[in-house]
Coordinates of C-alpha atoms in Angstrom, one line a residue:
X1 CA 146.8 -1.5 -168.8
X2 CA 146.5 -4.1 -166.0
X3 CA 146.0 -6.9 -168.6
X4 CA 149.0 -5.8 -170.7
X5 CA 151.1 -5.4 -167.5
X6 CA 150.2 -9.0 -166.5
X7 CA 151.2 -10.3 -169.9
X8 CA 154.5 -8.3 -169.9
X9 CA 155.4 -9.6 -166.4
X10 CA 154.3 -13.2 -167.2
X11 CA 156.5 -13.3 -170.4
X12 CA 159.3 -11.2 -168.9
X13 CA 158.9 -8.8 -171.9
X14 CA 159.1 -5.1 -172.3
X15 CA 155.6 -3.4 -171.8
X16 CA 155.7 -1.8 -175.3
X17 CA 156.5 -5.1 -177.0
X18 CA 153.7 -6.9 -175.1
X19 CA 151.2 -4.2 -176.0
X20 CA 152.2 -4.3 -179.7
X21 CA 151.7 -8.1 -179.9
X22 CA 148.3 -8.0 -178.2
X23 CA 147.1 -5.0 -180.3
X24 CA 148.1 -6.8 -183.5
X25 CA 146.3 -9.9 -182.5
X26 CA 143.1 -8.1 -181.5
X27 CA 143.1 -6.3 -184.9
X28 CA 143.9 -9.4 -186.8
X29 CA 141.0 -11.4 -185.3
X30 CA 138.6 -8.4 -185.3
X31 CA 138.3 -8.3 -181.5
X32 CA 138.0 -5.3 -179.2
X33 CA 139.9 -4.3 -176.0
X34 CA 137.2 -5.8 -173.8
X35 CA 138.5 -9.2 -174.9
X36 CA 142.1 -8.3 -174.0
X37 CA 142.2 -10.3 -170.7
X38 CA 141.1 -13.5 -172.4
X39 CA 143.6 -13.0 -175.3
X40 CA 146.4 -12.5 -172.7
X41 CA 145.3 -15.7 -170.8
X42 CA 145.3 -17.7 -174.1
X43 CA 148.8 -16.4 -175.0
X44 CA 150.3 -17.2 -171.6
X45 CA 148.6 -20.6 -171.5
X46 CA 150.0 -21.4 -174.9
X47 CA 153.6 -20.4 -174.1
X48 CA 153.6 -22.3 -170.8
X49 CA 152.1 -25.4 -172.4
X50 CA 154.1 -25.7 -175.6
X51 CA 157.6 -24.9 -177.1
X52 CA 156.8 -21.3 -178.0
X53 CA 157.3 -17.9 -176.3
X54 CA 155.3 -14.7 -176.6
X55 CA 157.5 -13.3 -179.4
X56 CA 157.0 -16.5 -181.5
X57 CA 153.2 -16.4 -180.9
X58 CA 153.1 -12.8 -182.0
X59 CA 155.0 -13.5 -185.1
X60 CA 152.9 -16.5 -186.0
X61 CA 149.6 -14.6 -185.4
X62 CA 150.8 -11.6 -187.5
X63 CA 150.9 -13.9 -190.6
X64 CA 148.0 -16.2 -190.0
X65 CA 145.6 -14.1 -187.9
X66 CA 143.6 -12.3 -190.6
X67 CA 143.4 -15.3 -192.9
X68 CA 142.3 -17.6 -190.0
X69 CA 139.6 -15.0 -189.0
X70 CA 138.2 -14.8 -192.5
X71 CA 138.2 -18.6 -192.9
X72 CA 136.1 -18.9 -189.7
X73 CA 138.9 -20.3 -187.5
X74 CA 138.7 -19.1 -183.9
X75 CA 141.5 -17.5 -182.0
X76 CA 141.9 -20.3 -179.6
X77 CA 142.0 -23.0 -182.3
X78 CA 144.6 -20.9 -184.2
X79 CA 146.7 -20.5 -181.2
X80 CA 146.5 -24.2 -180.4
X81 CA 147.7 -25.1 -184.0
X82 CA 150.6 -22.6 -183.6
X83 CA 151.4 -24.2 -180.2
X84 CA 151.5 -27.7 -181.6
X85 CA 153.6 -26.6 -184.5
X86 CA 156.0 -25.1 -182.0
X87 CA 156.3 -28.5 -180.4
X88 CA 157.5 -29.8 -183.7
X89 CA 160.1 -27.0 -184.1
X90 CA 158.0 -25.0 -186.5
X91 CA 157.9 -21.6 -184.8
X92 CA 157.4 -17.9 -185.3
X93 CA 156.8 -16.6 -188.8
X94 CA 157.5 -20.0 -190.2
X95 CA 154.4 -21.4 -188.3
X96 CA 152.3 -18.4 -189.3
X97 CA 153.1 -18.6 -193.0
X98 CA 152.7 -22.4 -193.1
X99 CA 149.2 -22.2 -191.5
X100 CA 148.2 -19.4 -193.8
X101 CA 149.5 -21.4 -196.8
X102 CA 147.6 -24.5 -195.7
X103 CA 144.3 -22.6 -195.4
X104 CA 144.8 -21.0 -198.8
X105 CA 145.5 -24.4 -200.4
X106 CA 142.3 -25.8 -198.8
X107 CA 140.2 -22.9 -200.0
X108 CA 141.6 -22.9 -203.5
X109 CA 143.2 -26.3 -204.2
X110 CA 145.0 -27.0 -207.4
X111 CA 143.7 -29.7 -209.7
X112 CA 146.2 -32.2 -208.5
X113 CA 145.5 -31.3 -204.8
X114 CA 141.7 -31.7 -205.4
X115 CA 142.2 -35.1 -207.0
X116 CA 144.3 -36.3 -204.1
X117 CA 141.8 -35.1 -201.5
X118 CA 139.0 -36.7 -203.5
X119 CA 141.0 -40.0 -203.5
X120 CA 141.5 -39.7 -199.8
X121 CA 137.9 -38.9 -199.1
X122 CA 138.8 -35.5 -197.6
X123 CA 136.4 -32.6 -198.2
X124 CA 137.6 -29.3 -196.8
X125 CA 134.7 -27.2 -197.9
X126 CA 131.0 -27.1 -196.9
X127 CA 128.1 -26.9 -199.3
X128 CA 128.5 -23.1 -199.5
X129 CA 132.2 -23.2 -200.3
X130 CA 133.4 -22.2 -196.8
X131 CA 136.2 -23.9 -195.0
X132 CA 135.1 -26.6 -192.6
X133 CA 136.4 -26.8 -189.0
X134 CA 140.2 -26.9 -189.2
X135 CA 140.4 -29.4 -186.5
X136 CA 137.9 -31.6 -188.4
X137 CA 140.0 -31.4 -191.5
X138 CA 143.1 -32.5 -189.6
X139 CA 141.0 -35.4 -188.3
X140 CA 139.9 -36.4 -191.8
X141 CA 143.5 -36.3 -193.0
X142 CA 144.6 -38.3 -190.0
X143 CA 142.0 -41.0 -190.7
X144 CA 142.6 -41.1 -194.4
X145 CA 146.1 -42.4 -194.1
X146 CA 147.5 -39.7 -196.3
X147 CA 151.1 -40.3 -197.3
X148 CA 153.9 -37.8 -197.3
X149 CA 153.6 -37.5 -201.1
X150 CA 149.8 -36.8 -200.7
X151 CA 150.4 -34.1 -198.1
X152 CA 153.0 -32.4 -200.2
X153 CA 150.8 -32.5 -203.2
X154 CA 147.9 -30.9 -201.3
X155 CA 149.8 -28.3 -199.3
X156 CA 153.0 -27.7 -201.1
X157 CA 156.6 -27.5 -199.9
X158 CA 156.1 -24.8 -197.2
X159 CA 152.8 -25.8 -195.7
X160 CA 153.1 -29.6 -196.3
X161 CA 155.6 -30.3 -193.5
X162 CA 153.5 -28.2 -191.0
X163 CA 150.3 -30.0 -191.8
X164 CA 152.2 -33.3 -191.5
X165 CA 153.3 -32.2 -188.0
X166 CA 149.8 -31.5 -187.0
X167 CA 148.4 -34.7 -188.4
X168 CA 151.1 -36.8 -186.8
X169 CA 150.2 -35.3 -183.4
X170 CA 146.6 -36.0 -184.1
X171 CA 143.3 -34.1 -184.1
X172 CA 142.9 -35.2 -180.4
X173 CA 145.9 -33.1 -179.5
X174 CA 144.6 -30.1 -181.3
X175 CA 141.2 -30.5 -179.6
X176 CA 142.8 -30.9 -176.2
X177 CA 145.0 -27.8 -176.7
X178 CA 142.1 -25.7 -177.9
X179 CA 140.0 -26.6 -174.9
X180 CA 143.0 -25.8 -172.6
X181 CA 143.3 -22.4 -174.1
X182 CA 139.5 -21.7 -173.9
X183 CA 139.7 -22.6 -170.2
X184 CA 142.7 -20.5 -169.4
X185 CA 141.0 -17.7 -167.4
X186 CA 143.3 -16.0 -164.9
X187 CA 146.5 -17.7 -165.8
X188 CA 148.2 -14.5 -167.1
X189 CA 147.8 -12.8 -163.7
X190 CA 148.8 -16.0 -161.9
X191 CA 152.0 -16.4 -163.8
X192 CA 152.7 -12.7 -163.6
X193 CA 152.4 -12.8 -159.8
X194 CA 154.8 -15.8 -159.7
X195 CA 157.3 -14.0 -161.9
X196 CA 157.2 -11.0 -159.5
X197 CA 158.0 -13.1 -156.4
X198 CA 161.5 -13.3 -154.9
X199 CA 164.7 -11.4 -156.0
X200 CA 163.7 -11.0 -159.6
X201 CA 160.5 -9.3 -158.7
X202 CA 162.2 -7.1 -156.1
X203 CA 164.8 -6.0 -158.6
X204 CA 162.1 -5.2 -161.2
X205 CA 160.1 -3.1 -158.6
X206 CA 163.3 -1.3 -157.6
X207 CA 164.1 -0.5 -161.3
X208 CA 160.5 0.7 -161.7
X209 CA 160.8 2.9 -158.6
X210 CA 164.1 4.4 -159.9
X211 CA 162.5 5.1 -163.3
X212 CA 159.6 6.9 -161.5
X213 CA 162.1 9.0 -159.5
X214 CA 163.9 10.0 -162.8
X215 CA 160.6 11.1 -164.3
X216 CA 159.8 13.2 -161.2
X217 CA 163.2 14.8 -161.3
X218 CA 163.0 15.5 -165.0
X219 CA 159.6 17.1 -164.6
X220 CA 160.1 19.1 -161.4
X221 CA 163.8 19.7 -161.0
X222 CA 165.2 19.8 -164.5
X223 CA 163.3 23.0 -165.5
X224 CA 164.7 24.8 -162.5
X225 CA 168.2 23.7 -163.2
X226 CA 167.8 24.6 -166.9
X227 CA 166.6 28.1 -165.9
X228 CA 169.5 28.6 -163.6

């Protein structure tokens, strides 16, 4: 609960919504509740470092999380990619479906896509047929000088613009954001404490106290009144 409360306070979101988002992400990436605090820190760092909010991050992860996990992409790297897409105006479910589509295209490219990648010298799979580092693939595409037509052929109409947005920002930006998210320990509590300062925090605490009073009244007084 403390971790979810910090996330809810940091994002100014209802506790139930915050809990729903984190539980979906934990399940999608095959993580357990012992990793909840780190997941919360990554989410808060992403939303305070890029043009995304917690709802957008939750929507994106809902679509891309399981595919990213199965493709060997870490949670922080996935969140970093979603954050950078947010900076390009590709947010929420749009970012999630675009990333999921890009990974699918890399794992099972069409004949035309495979020919374009071969021409560019980009190899997305290792010797065992597994997807290479996503950041590394973005770096290869960046160095290859791939044109817009090349990117659209490889990734299609939905995922193509998203991958162009990542490549245009550069693999360095993706590496940098990933490292920031990995080193985000404690930021959820820090931002939550800041959000609870001043008038806003005082009003929130007053509302909480009033809700507590209503619960007590309903549990202790209402049965007596009902009986009478």
